[in-house]
Tab-separated table of C-alpha atoms in Angstrom:
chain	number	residue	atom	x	y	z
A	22	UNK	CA	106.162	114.631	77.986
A	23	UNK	CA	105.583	112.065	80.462
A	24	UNK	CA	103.610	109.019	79.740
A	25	UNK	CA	102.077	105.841	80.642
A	26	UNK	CA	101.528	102.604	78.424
A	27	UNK	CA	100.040	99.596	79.064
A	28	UNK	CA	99.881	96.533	76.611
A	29	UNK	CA	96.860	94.996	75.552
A	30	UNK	CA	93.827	96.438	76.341
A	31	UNK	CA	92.160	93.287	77.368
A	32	UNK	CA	93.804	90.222	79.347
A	33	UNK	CA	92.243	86.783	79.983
A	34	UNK	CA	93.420	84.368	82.335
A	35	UNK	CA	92.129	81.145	83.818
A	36	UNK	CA	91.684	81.358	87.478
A	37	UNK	CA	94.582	79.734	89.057
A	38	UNK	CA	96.930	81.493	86.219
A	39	UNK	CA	99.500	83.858	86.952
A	40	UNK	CA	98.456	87.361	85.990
A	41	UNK	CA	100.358	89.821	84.112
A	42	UNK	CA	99.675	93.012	83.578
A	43	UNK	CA	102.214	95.524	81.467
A	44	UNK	CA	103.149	98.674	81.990
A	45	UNK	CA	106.266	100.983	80.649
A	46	UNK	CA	106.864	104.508	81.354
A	47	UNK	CA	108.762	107.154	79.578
A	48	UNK	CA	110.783	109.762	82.045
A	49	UNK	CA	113.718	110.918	82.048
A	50	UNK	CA	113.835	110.711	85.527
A	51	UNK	CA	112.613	107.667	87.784
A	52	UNK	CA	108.995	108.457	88.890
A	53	UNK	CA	106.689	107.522	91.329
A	54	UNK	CA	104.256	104.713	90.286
A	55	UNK	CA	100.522	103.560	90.754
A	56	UNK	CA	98.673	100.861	90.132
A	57	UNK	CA	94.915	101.620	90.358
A	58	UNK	CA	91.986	99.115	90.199
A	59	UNK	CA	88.508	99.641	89.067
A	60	UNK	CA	85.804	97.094	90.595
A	61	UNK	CA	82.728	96.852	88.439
A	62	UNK	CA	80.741	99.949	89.969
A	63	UNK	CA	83.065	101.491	91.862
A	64	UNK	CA	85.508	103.907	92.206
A	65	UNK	CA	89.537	103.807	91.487
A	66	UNK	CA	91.407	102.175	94.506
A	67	UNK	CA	95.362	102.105	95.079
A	68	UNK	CA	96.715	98.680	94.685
A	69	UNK	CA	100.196	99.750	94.868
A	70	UNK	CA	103.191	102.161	94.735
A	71	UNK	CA	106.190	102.520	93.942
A	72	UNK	CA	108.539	105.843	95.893
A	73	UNK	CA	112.444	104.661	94.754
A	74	UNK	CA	112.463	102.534	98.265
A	75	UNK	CA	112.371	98.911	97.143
A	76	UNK	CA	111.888	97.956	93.589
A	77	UNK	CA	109.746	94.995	94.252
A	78	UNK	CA	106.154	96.782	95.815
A	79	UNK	CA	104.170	94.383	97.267
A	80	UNK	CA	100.251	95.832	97.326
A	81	UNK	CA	96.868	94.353	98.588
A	82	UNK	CA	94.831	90.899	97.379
A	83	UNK	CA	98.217	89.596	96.673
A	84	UNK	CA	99.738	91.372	94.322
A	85	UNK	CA	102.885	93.013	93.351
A	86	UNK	CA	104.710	94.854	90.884
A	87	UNK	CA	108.335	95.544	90.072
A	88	UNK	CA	110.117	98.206	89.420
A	89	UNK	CA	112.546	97.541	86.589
A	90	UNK	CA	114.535	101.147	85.653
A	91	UNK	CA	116.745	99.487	82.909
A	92	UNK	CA	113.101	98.256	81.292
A	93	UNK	CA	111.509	101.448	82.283
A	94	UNK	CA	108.850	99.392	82.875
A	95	UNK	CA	106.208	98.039	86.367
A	96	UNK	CA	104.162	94.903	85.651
A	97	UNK	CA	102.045	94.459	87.925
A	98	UNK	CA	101.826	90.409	88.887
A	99	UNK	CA	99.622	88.053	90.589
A	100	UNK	CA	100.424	83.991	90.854
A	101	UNK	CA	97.247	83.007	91.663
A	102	UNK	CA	94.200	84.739	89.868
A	103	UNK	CA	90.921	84.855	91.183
A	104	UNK	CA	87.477	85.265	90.329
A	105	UNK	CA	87.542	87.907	91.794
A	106	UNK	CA	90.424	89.919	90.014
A	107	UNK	CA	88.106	90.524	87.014
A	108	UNK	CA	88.442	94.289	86.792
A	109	UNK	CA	90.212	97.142	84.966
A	110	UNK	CA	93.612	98.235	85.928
A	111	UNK	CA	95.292	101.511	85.304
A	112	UNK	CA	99.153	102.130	85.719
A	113	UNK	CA	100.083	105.905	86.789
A	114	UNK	CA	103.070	107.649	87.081
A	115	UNK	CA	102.858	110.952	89.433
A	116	UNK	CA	104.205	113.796	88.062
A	117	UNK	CA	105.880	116.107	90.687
A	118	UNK	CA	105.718	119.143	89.014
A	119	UNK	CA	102.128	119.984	89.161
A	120	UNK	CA	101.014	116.772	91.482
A	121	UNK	CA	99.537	115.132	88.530
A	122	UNK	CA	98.672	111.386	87.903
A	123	UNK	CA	99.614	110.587	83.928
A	124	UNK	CA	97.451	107.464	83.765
A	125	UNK	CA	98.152	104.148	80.760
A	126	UNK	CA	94.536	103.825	79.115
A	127	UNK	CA	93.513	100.708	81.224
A	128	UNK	CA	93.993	96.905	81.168
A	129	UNK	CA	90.388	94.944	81.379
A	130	UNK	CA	91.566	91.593	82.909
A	131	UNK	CA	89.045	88.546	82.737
A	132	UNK	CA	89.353	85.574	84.640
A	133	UNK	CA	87.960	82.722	83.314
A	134	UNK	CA	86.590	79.671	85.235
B	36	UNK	CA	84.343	106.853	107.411
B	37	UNK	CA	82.505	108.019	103.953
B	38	UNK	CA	84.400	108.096	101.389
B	39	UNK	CA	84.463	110.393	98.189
B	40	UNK	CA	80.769	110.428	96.709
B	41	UNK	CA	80.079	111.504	93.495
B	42	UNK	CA	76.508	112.344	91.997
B	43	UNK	CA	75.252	111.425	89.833
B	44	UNK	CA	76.353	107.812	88.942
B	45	UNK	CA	75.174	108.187	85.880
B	46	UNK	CA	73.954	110.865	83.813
B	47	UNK	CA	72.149	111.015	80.009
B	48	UNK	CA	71.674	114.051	78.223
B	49	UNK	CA	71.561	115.737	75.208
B	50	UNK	CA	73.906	117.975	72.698
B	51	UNK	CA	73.622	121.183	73.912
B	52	UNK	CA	71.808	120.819	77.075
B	53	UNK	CA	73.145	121.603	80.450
B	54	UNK	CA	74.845	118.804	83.069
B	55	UNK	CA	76.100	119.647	86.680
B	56	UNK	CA	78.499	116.305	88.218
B	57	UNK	CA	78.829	117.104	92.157
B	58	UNK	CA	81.751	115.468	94.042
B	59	UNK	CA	81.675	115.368	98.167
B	60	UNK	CA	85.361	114.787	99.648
B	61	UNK	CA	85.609	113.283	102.303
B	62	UNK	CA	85.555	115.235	105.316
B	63	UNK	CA	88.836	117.119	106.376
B	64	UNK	CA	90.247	117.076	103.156
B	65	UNK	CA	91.359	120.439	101.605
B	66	UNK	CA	92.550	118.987	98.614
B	67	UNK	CA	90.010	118.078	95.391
B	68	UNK	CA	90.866	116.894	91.995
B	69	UNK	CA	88.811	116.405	88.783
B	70	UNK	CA	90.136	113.870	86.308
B	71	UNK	CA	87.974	112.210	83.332
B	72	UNK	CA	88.159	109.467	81.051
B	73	UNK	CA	87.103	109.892	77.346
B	74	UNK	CA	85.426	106.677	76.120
B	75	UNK	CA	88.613	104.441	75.674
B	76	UNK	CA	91.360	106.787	76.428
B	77	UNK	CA	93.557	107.869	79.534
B	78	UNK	CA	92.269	109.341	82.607
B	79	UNK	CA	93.467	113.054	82.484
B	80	UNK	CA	93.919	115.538	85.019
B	81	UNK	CA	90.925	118.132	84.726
B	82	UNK	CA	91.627	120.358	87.993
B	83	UNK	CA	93.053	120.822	91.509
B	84	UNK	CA	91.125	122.456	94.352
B	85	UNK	CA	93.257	123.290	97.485
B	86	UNK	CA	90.052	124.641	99.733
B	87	UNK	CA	87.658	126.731	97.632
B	88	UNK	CA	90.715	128.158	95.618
B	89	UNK	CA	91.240	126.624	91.859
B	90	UNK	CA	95.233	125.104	92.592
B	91	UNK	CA	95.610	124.627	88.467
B	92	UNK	CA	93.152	124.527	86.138
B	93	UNK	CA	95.197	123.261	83.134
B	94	UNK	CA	93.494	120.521	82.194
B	95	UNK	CA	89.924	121.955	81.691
B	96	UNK	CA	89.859	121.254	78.343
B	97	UNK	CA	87.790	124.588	77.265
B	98	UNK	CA	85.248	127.349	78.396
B	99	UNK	CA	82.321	125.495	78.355
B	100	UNK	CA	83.334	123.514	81.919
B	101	UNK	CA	83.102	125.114	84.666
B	102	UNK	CA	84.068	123.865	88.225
B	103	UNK	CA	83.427	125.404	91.876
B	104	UNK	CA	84.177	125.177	95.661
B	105	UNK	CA	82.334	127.338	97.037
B	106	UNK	CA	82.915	126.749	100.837
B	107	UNK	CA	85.772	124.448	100.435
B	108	UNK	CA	83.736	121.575	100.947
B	109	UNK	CA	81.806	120.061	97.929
B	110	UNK	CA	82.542	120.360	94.330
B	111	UNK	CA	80.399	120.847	91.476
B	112	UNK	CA	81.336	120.410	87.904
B	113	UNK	CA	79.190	121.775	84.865
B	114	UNK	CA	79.303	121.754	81.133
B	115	UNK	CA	77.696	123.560	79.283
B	116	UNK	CA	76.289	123.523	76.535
B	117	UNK	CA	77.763	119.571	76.414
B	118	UNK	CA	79.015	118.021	73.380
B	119	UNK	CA	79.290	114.663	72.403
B	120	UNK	CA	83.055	114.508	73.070
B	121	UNK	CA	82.439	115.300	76.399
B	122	UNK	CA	80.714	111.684	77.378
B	123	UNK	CA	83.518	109.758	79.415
B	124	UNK	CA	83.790	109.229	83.389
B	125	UNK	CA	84.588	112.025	85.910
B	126	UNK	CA	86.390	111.052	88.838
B	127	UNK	CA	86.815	112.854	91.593
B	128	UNK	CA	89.298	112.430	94.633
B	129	UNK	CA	90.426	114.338	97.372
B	130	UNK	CA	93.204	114.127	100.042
B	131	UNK	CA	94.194	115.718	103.186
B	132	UNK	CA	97.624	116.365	102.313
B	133	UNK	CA	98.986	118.449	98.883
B	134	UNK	CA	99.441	115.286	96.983
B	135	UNK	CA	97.563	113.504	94.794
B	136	UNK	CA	99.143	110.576	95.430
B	137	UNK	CA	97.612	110.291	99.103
B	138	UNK	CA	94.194	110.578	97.282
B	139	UNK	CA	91.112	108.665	97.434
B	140	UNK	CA	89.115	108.614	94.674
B	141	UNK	CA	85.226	108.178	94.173
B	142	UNK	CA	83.360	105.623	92.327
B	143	UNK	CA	83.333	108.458	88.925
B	144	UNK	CA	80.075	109.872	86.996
B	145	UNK	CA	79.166	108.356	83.916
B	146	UNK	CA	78.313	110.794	80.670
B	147	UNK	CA	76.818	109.896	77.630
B	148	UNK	CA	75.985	113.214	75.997
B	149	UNK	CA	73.654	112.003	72.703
């Protein structure tokens, strides 16, 4: 079965760090992937995605993720964190057959000042 | 444009008792999902709306949930009786297209069934 992981549950970073978020898949066959962000009160937004075009994705608030099939992994990176970047994050691949989202269990990143 | 709302934001109840979660898509879009998060674990896929017509239902996890469309507009999402496994955070999202990956996604209902 398809699925999602993401290491460590919680990040911290200072703000001016790079950020680093992990995230491996298992699939026999490259999927499409998602990263999602979760804002303090609100609702699941699309940072990114990855559909087999290039392997480095470039998403919004500056940052990116690549797509590494030898890995099977799609950290999601950041040079520069900010205050603002203090959220959760999930990684997602999409699963064709039956348009599903397979989602890691979330990465809480804290940015210290 | 509005985006996907979901009532309530947060909801408290007890063992047994009844709960209703309502999701509004935004307008135009045929397609509605359900996922939830269980307190620590993944978001899962609950179900897949495609107007007022149930897509796939495979993730309901059992009888006592019970989601309608009536309409084809908003959604509505009951348990009952609820357990205490069942606290966790619905999302809902909808798109325009069959694809959840040109979905938005609302801002989720909190459960806490005590």
């Amino acid at each position: 079965a398809q699925s999602v992981t993401q290491l460590g549950s919680h990040v911290s970073v200072s703000e001016g760090a790079l950020v680093l978020l992990r995230c491996n898949y298992s699939s026999s066959v490259p999927p499409y992937l998602f990263w999602y962000v979760q804002y303090p009160n609100q609702g699941l937004q699309l940072l990114l995605k990855y559909t087999s075009a290039a392997t480095l994705v470039k998403g919004i608030n500056g940052f990116e993720a690549e797509f590494k099939k030898s890995e099977t992994s799609f950290h999601l990176t950041k040079p520069s964190a900010h205050m603002s970047d203090a959220a959760e994050y999930f990684c997602a691949s999409y699963m064709e057959y039956g348009n599903k989202l397979v989602f890691g269990a979330g990465t809480i990143l804290r940015v210290k000042s | 444009e509005a985006g996907v709302t979901q009532f309530p934001s947060h909801s408290v109840i007890e063992k047994g008792q009844t709960v209703t979660l309502r999701c509004d898509p935004i307008s135009g879009h045929d397609n509605l999902y359900w996922y939830r998060r269980v307190m620590g674990k993944e978001i899962k896929f609950l179900l897949h709306f495609v107007k007022e017509s149930k897509q796939d239902e495979s993730g309901m996890p059992n009888n006592r949930f019970l989601a309608e469309r009536t309409g084809g507009t908003y959604s509505t999402l009951k348990v009952q009786p609820a357990e205490l496994e069942d606290s966790g955070v619905y999302f809902c999202a909808s798109s325009q297209y069959d694809s959840i990956t040109e979905a938005f996604f609302g801002q989720g209902t909190r459960l806490t069934v005590v």
